[in-house]
């Protein structure tokens, strides 16, 4: 039994097919099949029902997946425990939402690298719901996301890092207008409702009984900013204070009275296998955040 084979098993369980798992773990499909056969021989049990179009975990397979998660969590946590009292070592796979990538995260990671040169960090971007699923599956160690909203994966814990405000945005040429009124009259570029931020915006619009004329629904904050800057409509998006101060092509107005906010958190699995590394990341992010929650 190899650790890589266990990671392959988790990838199949997460992605639902050998083909997609092969892409996720950067192996050929034949190598993935070989890993599965090797595990089945080691465990003397079939892990997948192959009689269907897509592989389905057997009862033994479900048990193997749960134990594989536990084994890999323990293994991945070893290196973080081996450093001295002050030095951190090992690997930390981070997921982050776009506002964190455009705001505090680069400074926080630079500070971490200066303090802990033996710490290996990788970063992936995505929407909160997607990143939470990847943390649950063990593809990421931690993720900087918005505070989870239902439905969300179970088995995760969160640490509050800071808050961001929701803003109505319009082309800068409309800066003199009442942006609340423009929400009703201008084409509305909607934040994807599959995203946690999009669900929050939709819920608040309903609470306000405000009808908007949706012209687009996008899952990229950058794309929404570009569309609004080009005069194609108005929108509501969450923004870090640094972004509000730097986006000169937009007019801004707080959304809601008082302004609607969201909490940005660090998500981890409940067992917290990389507790020391995650805590160091959280402290670094808080140090560079203008809106740290006390």
PDB file of C-alpha atoms in Angstrom:
ATOM      1  CA  UNK A   1       0.000   0.000   0.000  1.00  0.00           C
ATOM      2  CA  UNK A   2       1.359   3.418  -0.967  1.00  0.00           C
ATOM      3  CA  UNK A   3       0.315   6.896   0.119  1.00  0.00           C
ATOM      4  CA  UNK A   4      -0.002   7.884  -3.526  1.00  0.00           C
ATOM      5  CA  UNK A   5      -2.464   5.045  -4.107  1.00  0.00           C
ATOM      6  CA  UNK A   6      -4.515   6.287  -1.151  1.00  0.00           C
ATOM      7  CA  UNK A   7      -4.536   9.810  -2.640  1.00  0.00           C
ATOM      8  CA  UNK A   8      -5.705   8.293  -5.919  1.00  0.00           C
ATOM      9  CA  UNK A   9      -8.520   6.489  -4.106  1.00  0.00           C
ATOM     10  CA  UNK A  10      -9.693   9.770  -2.547  1.00  0.00           C
ATOM     11  CA  UNK A  11      -9.555  11.487  -5.937  1.00  0.00           C
ATOM     12  CA  UNK A  12     -11.806   8.833  -7.491  1.00  0.00           C
ATOM     13  CA  UNK A  13     -14.264   9.134  -4.615  1.00  0.00           C
ATOM     14  CA  UNK A  14     -14.269  12.921  -5.004  1.00  0.00           C
ATOM     15  CA  UNK A  15     -14.491  13.191  -8.804  1.00  0.00           C
ATOM     16  CA  UNK A  16     -16.645  10.160  -9.531  1.00  0.00           C
ATOM     17  CA  UNK A  17     -14.589   8.580 -12.308  1.00  0.00           C
ATOM     18  CA  UNK A  18     -11.150   7.184 -13.016  1.00  0.00           C
ATOM     19  CA  UNK A  19     -10.691   9.656 -15.893  1.00  0.00           C
ATOM     20  CA  UNK A  20     -11.355  12.796 -13.839  1.00  0.00           C
ATOM     21  CA  UNK A  21      -9.326  11.401 -10.936  1.00  0.00           C
ATOM     22  CA  UNK A  22      -6.388  10.844 -13.285  1.00  0.00           C
ATOM     23  CA  UNK A  23      -6.484  14.518 -14.277  1.00  0.00           C
ATOM     24  CA  UNK A  24      -6.704  15.596 -10.640  1.00  0.00           C
ATOM     25  CA  UNK A  25      -3.674  13.588  -9.480  1.00  0.00           C
ATOM     26  CA  UNK A  26      -1.705  14.044 -12.737  1.00  0.00           C
ATOM     27  CA  UNK A  27      -1.560  10.358 -13.646  1.00  0.00           C
ATOM     28  CA  UNK A  28      -2.645   8.324 -16.640  1.00  0.00           C
ATOM     29  CA  UNK A  29      -5.908   6.421 -16.412  1.00  0.00           C
ATOM     30  CA  UNK A  30      -4.002   3.135 -16.527  1.00  0.00           C
ATOM     31  CA  UNK A  31      -1.882   4.235 -13.554  1.00  0.00           C
ATOM     32  CA  UNK A  32      -5.043   5.076 -11.614  1.00  0.00           C
ATOM     33  CA  UNK A  33      -6.468   1.643 -12.389  1.00  0.00           C
ATOM     34  CA  UNK A  34      -3.201   0.065 -11.272  1.00  0.00           C
ATOM     35  CA  UNK A  35      -3.366   1.924  -7.945  1.00  0.00           C
ATOM     36  CA  UNK A  36      -6.901   0.653  -7.356  1.00  0.00           C
ATOM     37  CA  UNK A  37      -5.996  -2.939  -8.199  1.00  0.00           C
ATOM     38  CA  UNK A  38      -3.004  -2.714  -5.870  1.00  0.00           C
ATOM     39  CA  UNK A  39      -5.171  -1.495  -2.984  1.00  0.00           C
ATOM     40  CA  UNK A  40      -7.786  -4.185  -3.642  1.00  0.00           C
ATOM     41  CA  UNK A  41      -5.064  -6.822  -3.512  1.00  0.00           C
ATOM     42  CA  UNK A  42      -3.650  -5.364  -0.290  1.00  0.00           C
ATOM     43  CA  UNK A  43      -7.086  -5.213   1.360  1.00  0.00           C
ATOM     44  CA  UNK A  44      -8.385  -8.433  -0.246  1.00  0.00           C
ATOM     45  CA  UNK A  45     -11.638  -6.650  -1.085  1.00  0.00           C
ATOM     46  CA  UNK A  46     -13.304  -4.992  -4.064  1.00  0.00           C
ATOM     47  CA  UNK A  47     -13.424  -1.228  -3.571  1.00  0.00           C
ATOM     48  CA  UNK A  48     -15.562  -0.334  -6.605  1.00  0.00           C
ATOM     49  CA  UNK A  49     -18.557  -1.855  -8.356  1.00  0.00           C
ATOM     50  CA  UNK A  50     -17.399  -1.799 -11.990  1.00  0.00           C
ATOM     51  CA  UNK A  51     -20.631  -3.165 -13.470  1.00  0.00           C
ATOM     52  CA  UNK A  52     -21.985   0.357 -13.940  1.00  0.00           C
ATOM     53  CA  UNK A  53     -20.938   3.048 -16.380  1.00  0.00           C
ATOM     54  CA  UNK A  54     -19.202   4.979 -13.600  1.00  0.00           C
ATOM     55  CA  UNK A  55     -17.415   3.260 -10.700  1.00  0.00           C
ATOM     56  CA  UNK A  56     -19.440   3.118  -7.471  1.00  0.00           C
ATOM     57  CA  UNK A  57     -17.844   2.530  -4.078  1.00  0.00           C
ATOM     58  CA  UNK A  58     -18.679  -0.749  -2.412  1.00  0.00           C
ATOM     59  CA  UNK A  59     -19.222  -0.955   1.347  1.00  0.00           C
ATOM     60  CA  UNK A  60     -15.552  -1.907   1.673  1.00  0.00           C
ATOM     61  CA  UNK A  61     -14.664   1.022  -0.556  1.00  0.00           C
ATOM     62  CA  UNK A  62     -16.468   3.502   1.688  1.00  0.00           C
ATOM     63  CA  UNK A  63     -14.544   2.208   4.693  1.00  0.00           C
ATOM     64  CA  UNK A  64     -11.255   2.397   2.775  1.00  0.00           C
ATOM     65  CA  UNK A  65     -11.942   6.007   1.760  1.00  0.00           C
ATOM     66  CA  UNK A  66     -12.623   7.066   5.355  1.00  0.00           C
ATOM     67  CA  UNK A  67      -9.486   5.352   6.626  1.00  0.00           C
ATOM     68  CA  UNK A  68      -7.434   6.792   3.767  1.00  0.00           C
ATOM     69  CA  UNK A  69      -8.511  10.303   4.794  1.00  0.00           C
ATOM     70  CA  UNK A  70      -7.399   9.614   8.371  1.00  0.00           C
ATOM     71  CA  UNK A  71      -4.051   8.129   7.311  1.00  0.00           C
ATOM     72  CA  UNK A  72      -3.221  10.963   4.929  1.00  0.00           C
ATOM     73  CA  UNK A  73      -4.252  13.605   7.471  1.00  0.00           C
ATOM     74  CA  UNK A  74      -1.869  12.059  10.013  1.00  0.00           C
ATOM     75  CA  UNK A  75       0.943  11.775   7.466  1.00  0.00           C
ATOM     76  CA  UNK A  76       0.532  15.339   6.191  1.00  0.00           C
ATOM     77  CA  UNK A  77       0.635  16.625   9.761  1.00  0.00           C
ATOM     78  CA  UNK A  78       3.958  14.983  10.671  1.00  0.00           C
ATOM     79  CA  UNK A  79       6.261  17.558   9.083  1.00  0.00           C
ATOM     80  CA  UNK A  80       4.525  20.450  10.814  1.00  0.00           C
ATOM     81  CA  UNK A  81       5.278  18.804  14.171  1.00  0.00           C
ATOM     82  CA  UNK A  82       8.996  18.212  13.497  1.00  0.00           C
ATOM     83  CA  UNK A  83      10.229  21.801  13.377  1.00  0.00           C
ATOM     84  CA  UNK A  84      11.544  23.639  16.400  1.00  0.00           C
ATOM     85  CA  UNK A  85       9.355  25.745  18.605  1.00  0.00           C
ATOM     86  CA  UNK A  86       9.569  28.701  16.216  1.00  0.00           C
ATOM     87  CA  UNK A  87      10.328  27.240  12.781  1.00  0.00           C
ATOM     88  CA  UNK A  88       7.612  25.684  10.637  1.00  0.00           C
ATOM     89  CA  UNK A  89       8.241  23.021   8.016  1.00  0.00           C
ATOM     90  CA  UNK A  90       6.183  20.986   5.602  1.00  0.00           C
ATOM     91  CA  UNK A  91       3.609  21.671   2.912  1.00  0.00           C
ATOM     92  CA  UNK A  92       0.478  23.787   3.104  1.00  0.00           C
ATOM     93  CA  UNK A  93      -2.010  23.672   0.219  1.00  0.00           C
ATOM     94  CA  UNK A  94      -4.143  26.803   0.357  1.00  0.00           C
ATOM     95  CA  UNK A  95      -7.319  27.695  -1.506  1.00  0.00           C
ATOM     96  CA  UNK A  96      -8.442  31.326  -1.619  1.00  0.00           C
ATOM     97  CA  UNK A  97     -11.283  33.452  -2.921  1.00  0.00           C
ATOM     98  CA  UNK A  98     -10.481  36.245  -5.351  1.00  0.00           C
ATOM     99  CA  UNK A  99     -10.780  39.130  -2.876  1.00  0.00           C
ATOM    100  CA  UNK A 100      -8.199  37.502  -0.604  1.00  0.00           C
ATOM    101  CA  UNK A 101      -5.850  36.955  -3.551  1.00  0.00           C
ATOM    102  CA  UNK A 102      -6.242  40.605  -4.556  1.00  0.00           C
ATOM    103  CA  UNK A 103      -6.006  41.848  -0.971  1.00  0.00           C
ATOM    104  CA  UNK A 104      -4.209  40.590   2.118  1.00  0.00           C
ATOM    105  CA  UNK A 105      -3.006  37.133   1.082  1.00  0.00           C
ATOM    106  CA  UNK A 106       0.110  38.120  -0.949  1.00  0.00           C
ATOM    107  CA  UNK A 107       1.478  40.176   1.954  1.00  0.00           C
ATOM    108  CA  UNK A 108       0.633  37.444   4.451  1.00  0.00           C
ATOM    109  CA  UNK A 109       2.377  34.764   2.366  1.00  0.00           C
ATOM    110  CA  UNK A 110       5.442  36.965   1.886  1.00  0.00           C
ATOM    111  CA  UNK A 111       5.697  37.403   5.651  1.00  0.00           C
ATOM    112  CA  UNK A 112       5.291  33.656   6.211  1.00  0.00           C
ATOM    113  CA  UNK A 113       8.037  32.839   3.719  1.00  0.00           C
ATOM    114  CA  UNK A 114      10.426  35.272   5.392  1.00  0.00           C
ATOM    115  CA  UNK A 115       9.788  33.741   8.828  1.00  0.00           C
ATOM    116  CA  UNK A 116       9.622  30.094   7.727  1.00  0.00           C
ATOM    117  CA  UNK A 117      11.790  29.480   4.649  1.00  0.00           C
ATOM    118  CA  UNK A 118      11.306  25.688   4.884  1.00  0.00           C
ATOM    119  CA  UNK A 119       7.527  25.954   4.598  1.00  0.00           C
ATOM    120  CA  UNK A 120       6.289  24.922   1.129  1.00  0.00           C
ATOM    121  CA  UNK A 121       3.076  26.682   0.096  1.00  0.00           C
ATOM    122  CA  UNK A 122       0.855  26.213  -2.950  1.00  0.00           C
ATOM    123  CA  UNK A 123      -2.185  28.365  -3.724  1.00  0.00           C
ATOM    124  CA  UNK A 124      -5.324  27.643  -5.755  1.00  0.00           C
ATOM    125  CA  UNK A 125      -8.188  30.036  -6.470  1.00  0.00           C
ATOM    126  CA  UNK A 126     -11.908  29.375  -6.597  1.00  0.00           C
ATOM    127  CA  UNK A 127     -15.330  30.180  -5.217  1.00  0.00           C
ATOM    128  CA  UNK A 128     -16.021  29.487  -1.550  1.00  0.00           C
ATOM    129  CA  UNK A 129     -18.339  26.506  -2.078  1.00  0.00           C
ATOM    130  CA  UNK A 130     -15.873  24.812  -4.423  1.00  0.00           C
ATOM    131  CA  UNK A 131     -12.920  25.414  -2.107  1.00  0.00           C
ATOM    132  CA  UNK A 132     -14.822  24.029   0.893  1.00  0.00           C
ATOM    133  CA  UNK A 133     -15.535  20.832  -1.039  1.00  0.00           C
ATOM    134  CA  UNK A 134     -11.847  20.506  -1.904  1.00  0.00           C
ATOM    135  CA  UNK A 135     -10.849  20.918   1.750  1.00  0.00           C
ATOM    136  CA  UNK A 136     -13.379  18.263   2.762  1.00  0.00           C
ATOM    137  CA  UNK A 137     -11.970  15.903   0.113  1.00  0.00           C
ATOM    138  CA  UNK A 138      -8.388  16.474   1.261  1.00  0.00           C
ATOM    139  CA  UNK A 139      -7.297  18.164  -1.978  1.00  0.00           C
ATOM    140  CA  UNK A 140      -6.565  21.353  -0.021  1.00  0.00           C
ATOM    141  CA  UNK A 141      -5.339  21.661   3.546  1.00  0.00           C
ATOM    142  CA  UNK A 142      -7.048  24.976   4.246  1.00  0.00           C
ATOM    143  CA  UNK A 143      -9.073  27.562   2.360  1.00  0.00           C
ATOM    144  CA  UNK A 144      -9.754  31.251   2.806  1.00  0.00           C
ATOM    145  CA  UNK A 145     -13.460  31.568   2.018  1.00  0.00           C
ATOM    146  CA  UNK A 146     -16.531  33.435   3.076  1.00  0.00           C
ATOM    147  CA  UNK A 147     -18.284  32.120   6.156  1.00  0.00           C
ATOM    148  CA  UNK A 148     -20.139  28.950   5.082  1.00  0.00           C
ATOM    149  CA  UNK A 149     -23.812  29.205   4.177  1.00  0.00           C
ATOM    150  CA  UNK A 150     -26.151  26.252   3.726  1.00  0.00           C
ATOM    151  CA  UNK A 151     -25.759  23.873   2.046  1.00  0.00           C
ATOM    152  CA  UNK A 152     -22.097  23.368   2.872  1.00  0.00           C
ATOM    153  CA  UNK A 153     -19.817  20.390   3.519  1.00  0.00           C
ATOM    154  CA  UNK A 154     -19.842  18.928   7.006  1.00  0.00           C
ATOM    155  CA  UNK A 155     -16.731  18.087   8.979  1.00  0.00           C
ATOM    156  CA  UNK A 156     -15.155  21.541   8.597  1.00  0.00           C
ATOM    157  CA  UNK A 157     -14.259  24.163  11.187  1.00  0.00           C
ATOM    158  CA  UNK A 158     -13.627  27.852  10.577  1.00  0.00           C
ATOM    159  CA  UNK A 159     -11.585  30.659  12.096  1.00  0.00           C
ATOM    160  CA  UNK A 160     -12.737  34.232  11.436  1.00  0.00           C
ATOM    161  CA  UNK A 161     -10.055  36.331   9.733  1.00  0.00           C
ATOM    162  CA  UNK A 162     -11.715  39.651   8.808  1.00  0.00           C
ATOM    163  CA  UNK A 163     -14.831  41.232   7.308  1.00  0.00           C
ATOM    164  CA  UNK A 164     -15.608  42.597   3.840  1.00  0.00           C
ATOM    165  CA  UNK A 165     -18.424  44.864   2.766  1.00  0.00           C
ATOM    166  CA  UNK A 166     -20.924  44.372  -0.041  1.00  0.00           C
ATOM    167  CA  UNK A 167     -20.959  47.272  -2.497  1.00  0.00           C
ATOM    168  CA  UNK A 168     -23.203  48.433  -5.291  1.00  0.00           C
ATOM    169  CA  UNK A 169     -20.913  49.203  -8.214  1.00  0.00           C
ATOM    170  CA  UNK A 170     -21.621  51.262 -11.340  1.00  0.00           C
ATOM    171  CA  UNK A 171     -19.552  52.907 -14.079  1.00  0.00           C
ATOM    172  CA  UNK A 172     -17.700  55.940 -12.716  1.00  0.00           C
ATOM    173  CA  UNK A 173     -19.692  58.112 -15.138  1.00  0.00           C
ATOM    174  CA  UNK A 174     -22.751  57.444 -12.928  1.00  0.00           C
ATOM    175  CA  UNK A 175     -21.033  58.428  -9.682  1.00  0.00           C
ATOM    176  CA  UNK A 176     -23.456  61.340  -9.199  1.00  0.00           C
ATOM    177  CA  UNK A 177     -26.512  59.050  -9.390  1.00  0.00           C
ATOM    178  CA  UNK A 178     -28.319  57.260  -6.569  1.00  0.00           C
ATOM    179  CA  UNK A 179     -26.935  53.765  -7.084  1.00  0.00           C
ATOM    180  CA  UNK A 180     -29.757  52.154  -5.083  1.00  0.00           C
ATOM    181  CA  UNK A 181     -32.198  53.463  -7.683  1.00  0.00           C
ATOM    182  CA  UNK A 182     -29.969  52.341 -10.520  1.00  0.00           C
ATOM    183  CA  UNK A 183     -30.326  48.752  -9.290  1.00  0.00           C
ATOM    184  CA  UNK A 184     -33.963  48.886 -10.422  1.00  0.00           C
ATOM    185  CA  UNK A 185     -33.476  50.674 -13.734  1.00  0.00           C
ATOM    186  CA  UNK A 186     -30.134  49.471 -15.106  1.00  0.00           C
ATOM    187  CA  UNK A 187     -29.193  45.981 -16.394  1.00  0.00           C
ATOM    188  CA  UNK A 188     -28.075  43.940 -13.393  1.00  0.00           C
ATOM    189  CA  UNK A 189     -24.917  41.849 -13.610  1.00  0.00           C
ATOM    190  CA  UNK A 190     -25.494  39.182 -11.007  1.00  0.00           C
ATOM    191  CA  UNK A 191     -22.898  37.358  -8.924  1.00  0.00           C
ATOM    192  CA  UNK A 192     -23.373  33.623  -9.578  1.00  0.00           C
ATOM    193  CA  UNK A 193     -25.966  32.271  -7.146  1.00  0.00           C
ATOM    194  CA  UNK A 194     -24.055  29.003  -6.828  1.00  0.00           C
ATOM    195  CA  UNK A 195     -21.426  30.986  -4.903  1.00  0.00           C
ATOM    196  CA  UNK A 196     -21.945  31.749  -1.227  1.00  0.00           C
ATOM    197  CA  UNK A 197     -21.604  35.485  -1.925  1.00  0.00           C
ATOM    198  CA  UNK A 198     -24.193  35.224  -4.697  1.00  0.00           C
ATOM    199  CA  UNK A 199     -26.657  33.506  -2.349  1.00  0.00           C
ATOM    200  CA  UNK A 200     -26.141  36.221   0.264  1.00  0.00           C
ATOM    201  CA  UNK A 201     -26.820  38.978  -2.308  1.00  0.00           C
ATOM    202  CA  UNK A 202     -29.936  37.207  -3.594  1.00  0.00           C
ATOM    203  CA  UNK A 203     -31.296  36.727  -0.069  1.00  0.00           C
ATOM    204  CA  UNK A 204     -30.761  40.412   0.780  1.00  0.00           C
ATOM    205  CA  UNK A 205     -32.434  41.592  -2.443  1.00  0.00           C
ATOM    206  CA  UNK A 206     -35.459  39.484  -1.567  1.00  0.00           C
ATOM    207  CA  UNK A 207     -35.521  40.862   1.981  1.00  0.00           C
ATOM    208  CA  UNK A 208     -35.462  44.386   0.496  1.00  0.00           C
ATOM    209  CA  UNK A 209     -38.164  43.341  -2.016  1.00  0.00           C
ATOM    210  CA  UNK A 210     -36.012  44.815  -4.741  1.00  0.00           C
ATOM    211  CA  UNK A 211     -36.549  43.556  -8.276  1.00  0.00           C
ATOM    212  CA  UNK A 212     -33.573  43.752 -10.615  1.00  0.00           C
ATOM    213  CA  UNK A 213     -33.285  43.226 -14.358  1.00  0.00           C
ATOM    214  CA  UNK A 214     -30.693  40.482 -14.632  1.00  0.00           C
ATOM    215  CA  UNK A 215     -28.718  40.705 -17.872  1.00  0.00           C
ATOM    216  CA  UNK A 216     -25.766  38.455 -16.928  1.00  0.00           C
ATOM    217  CA  UNK A 217     -24.856  35.990 -14.195  1.00  0.00           C
ATOM    218  CA  UNK A 218     -21.109  35.523 -13.794  1.00  0.00           C
ATOM    219  CA  UNK A 219     -18.911  33.509 -11.439  1.00  0.00           C
ATOM    220  CA  UNK A 220     -15.871  35.792 -11.743  1.00  0.00           C
ATOM    221  CA  UNK A 221     -15.590  38.963  -9.716  1.00  0.00           C
ATOM    222  CA  UNK A 222     -12.976  40.318 -12.118  1.00  0.00           C
ATOM    223  CA  UNK A 223     -15.323  39.722 -15.060  1.00  0.00           C
ATOM    224  CA  UNK A 224     -18.156  41.548 -13.270  1.00  0.00           C
ATOM    225  CA  UNK A 225     -15.867  44.509 -12.568  1.00  0.00           C
ATOM    226  CA  UNK A 226     -14.830  44.653 -16.232  1.00  0.00           C
ATOM    227  CA  UNK A 227     -18.426  44.473 -17.457  1.00  0.00           C
ATOM    228  CA  UNK A 228     -19.558  47.252 -15.128  1.00  0.00           C
ATOM    229  CA  UNK A 229     -16.511  49.395 -15.932  1.00  0.00           C
ATOM    230  CA  UNK A 230     -17.427  49.062 -19.622  1.00  0.00           C
ATOM    231  CA  UNK A 231     -20.884  50.525 -18.980  1.00  0.00           C
ATOM    232  CA  UNK A 232     -22.866  47.294 -19.418  1.00  0.00           C
ATOM    233  CA  UNK A 233     -24.781  47.509 -16.166  1.00  0.00           C
ATOM    234  CA  UNK A 234     -24.570  47.680 -12.393  1.00  0.00           C
ATOM    235  CA  UNK A 235     -23.810  44.976  -9.852  1.00  0.00           C
ATOM    236  CA  UNK A 236     -23.387  44.074  -6.192  1.00  0.00           C
ATOM    237  CA  UNK A 237     -20.168  42.382  -5.119  1.00  0.00           C
ATOM    238  CA  UNK A 238     -18.113  41.914  -1.951  1.00  0.00           C
ATOM    239  CA  UNK A 239     -14.877  43.897  -1.928  1.00  0.00           C
ATOM    240  CA  UNK A 240     -11.875  44.300   0.302  1.00  0.00           C
ATOM    241  CA  UNK A 241     -11.162  47.896   1.314  1.00  0.00           C
ATOM    242  CA  UNK A 242      -7.945  47.878  -0.737  1.00  0.00           C
ATOM    243  CA  UNK A 243      -9.976  47.149  -3.869  1.00  0.00           C
ATOM    244  CA  UNK A 244     -12.502  49.900  -3.199  1.00  0.00           C
ATOM    245  CA  UNK A 245      -9.648  52.375  -2.922  1.00  0.00           C
ATOM    246  CA  UNK A 246      -7.892  51.171  -6.085  1.00  0.00           C
ATOM    247  CA  UNK A 247     -10.739  50.683  -8.590  1.00  0.00           C
ATOM    248  CA  UNK A 248     -10.935  54.141 -10.154  1.00  0.00           C
ATOM    249  CA  UNK A 249     -13.216  53.075 -13.039  1.00  0.00           C
ATOM    250  CA  UNK A 250     -16.138  52.392 -10.701  1.00  0.00           C
ATOM    251  CA  UNK A 251     -18.571  54.295  -8.524  1.00  0.00           C
ATOM    252  CA  UNK A 252     -19.344  52.682  -5.149  1.00  0.00           C
ATOM    253  CA  UNK A 253     -22.197  52.790  -2.675  1.00  0.00           C
ATOM    254  CA  UNK A 254     -22.670  50.533   0.377  1.00  0.00           C
ATOM    255  CA  UNK A 255     -25.283  47.825  -0.163  1.00  0.00           C
ATOM    256  CA  UNK A 256     -27.856  47.733   2.591  1.00  0.00           C
ATOM    257  CA  UNK A 257     -28.581  49.924   5.617  1.00  0.00           C
ATOM    258  CA  UNK A 258     -26.494  49.230   7.572  1.00  0.00           C
ATOM    259  CA  UNK A 259     -24.073  47.951   4.968  1.00  0.00           C
ATOM    260  CA  UNK A 260     -24.260  44.210   4.400  1.00  0.00           C
ATOM    261  CA  UNK A 261     -20.984  42.488   5.294  1.00  0.00           C
ATOM    262  CA  UNK A 262     -19.548  39.010   5.138  1.00  0.00           C
ATOM    263  CA  UNK A 263     -16.966  37.337   7.326  1.00  0.00           C
ATOM    264  CA  UNK A 264     -13.932  35.811   5.650  1.00  0.00           C
ATOM    265  CA  UNK A 265     -12.726  32.674   7.408  1.00  0.00           C
ATOM    266  CA  UNK A 266     -10.047  30.021   7.303  1.00  0.00           C
ATOM    267  CA  UNK A 267     -11.609  26.604   6.705  1.00  0.00           C
ATOM    268  CA  UNK A 268      -9.981  23.369   7.892  1.00  0.00           C
ATOM    269  CA  UNK A 269     -11.076  19.794   8.465  1.00  0.00           C
ATOM    270  CA  UNK A 270     -12.247  19.085  12.005  1.00  0.00           C
ATOM    271  CA  UNK A 271      -9.214  16.977  12.872  1.00  0.00           C
ATOM    272  CA  UNK A 272      -6.935  19.927  11.923  1.00  0.00           C
ATOM    273  CA  UNK A 273      -3.893  17.834  10.876  1.00  0.00           C
ATOM    274  CA  UNK A 274      -1.864  20.965  10.081  1.00  0.00           C
ATOM    275  CA  UNK A 275      -2.919  22.976  13.097  1.00  0.00           C
ATOM    276  CA  UNK A 276       0.382  24.855  13.533  1.00  0.00           C
ATOM    277  CA  UNK A 277       0.696  25.789   9.869  1.00  0.00           C
ATOM    278  CA  UNK A 278      -2.923  26.866   9.614  1.00  0.00           C
ATOM    279  CA  UNK A 279      -2.647  28.989  12.757  1.00  0.00           C
ATOM    280  CA  UNK A 280       0.468  30.685  11.397  1.00  0.00           C
ATOM    281  CA  UNK A 281      -1.369  31.489   8.153  1.00  0.00           C
ATOM    282  CA  UNK A 282      -4.398  32.836  10.037  1.00  0.00           C
ATOM    283  CA  UNK A 283      -2.225  35.097  12.189  1.00  0.00           C
ATOM    284  CA  UNK A 284      -0.362  36.412   9.139  1.00  0.00           C
ATOM    285  CA  UNK A 285      -3.608  37.214   7.313  1.00  0.00           C
ATOM    286  CA  UNK A 286      -5.056  38.963  10.371  1.00  0.00           C
ATOM    287  CA  UNK A 287      -1.903  41.050  10.707  1.00  0.00           C
ATOM    288  CA  UNK A 288      -2.417  42.546   7.242  1.00  0.00           C
ATOM    289  CA  UNK A 289      -6.183  42.895   7.387  1.00  0.00           C
ATOM    290  CA  UNK A 290      -7.739  46.315   8.036  1.00  0.00           C
ATOM    291  CA  UNK A 291     -10.966  44.648   9.184  1.00  0.00           C
ATOM    292  CA  UNK A 292      -9.781  41.929  11.523  1.00  0.00           C
ATOM    293  CA  UNK A 293     -12.537  40.587  13.748  1.00  0.00           C
ATOM    294  CA  UNK A 294     -11.537  41.056  17.422  1.00  0.00           C
TER     295      UNK A 294
END
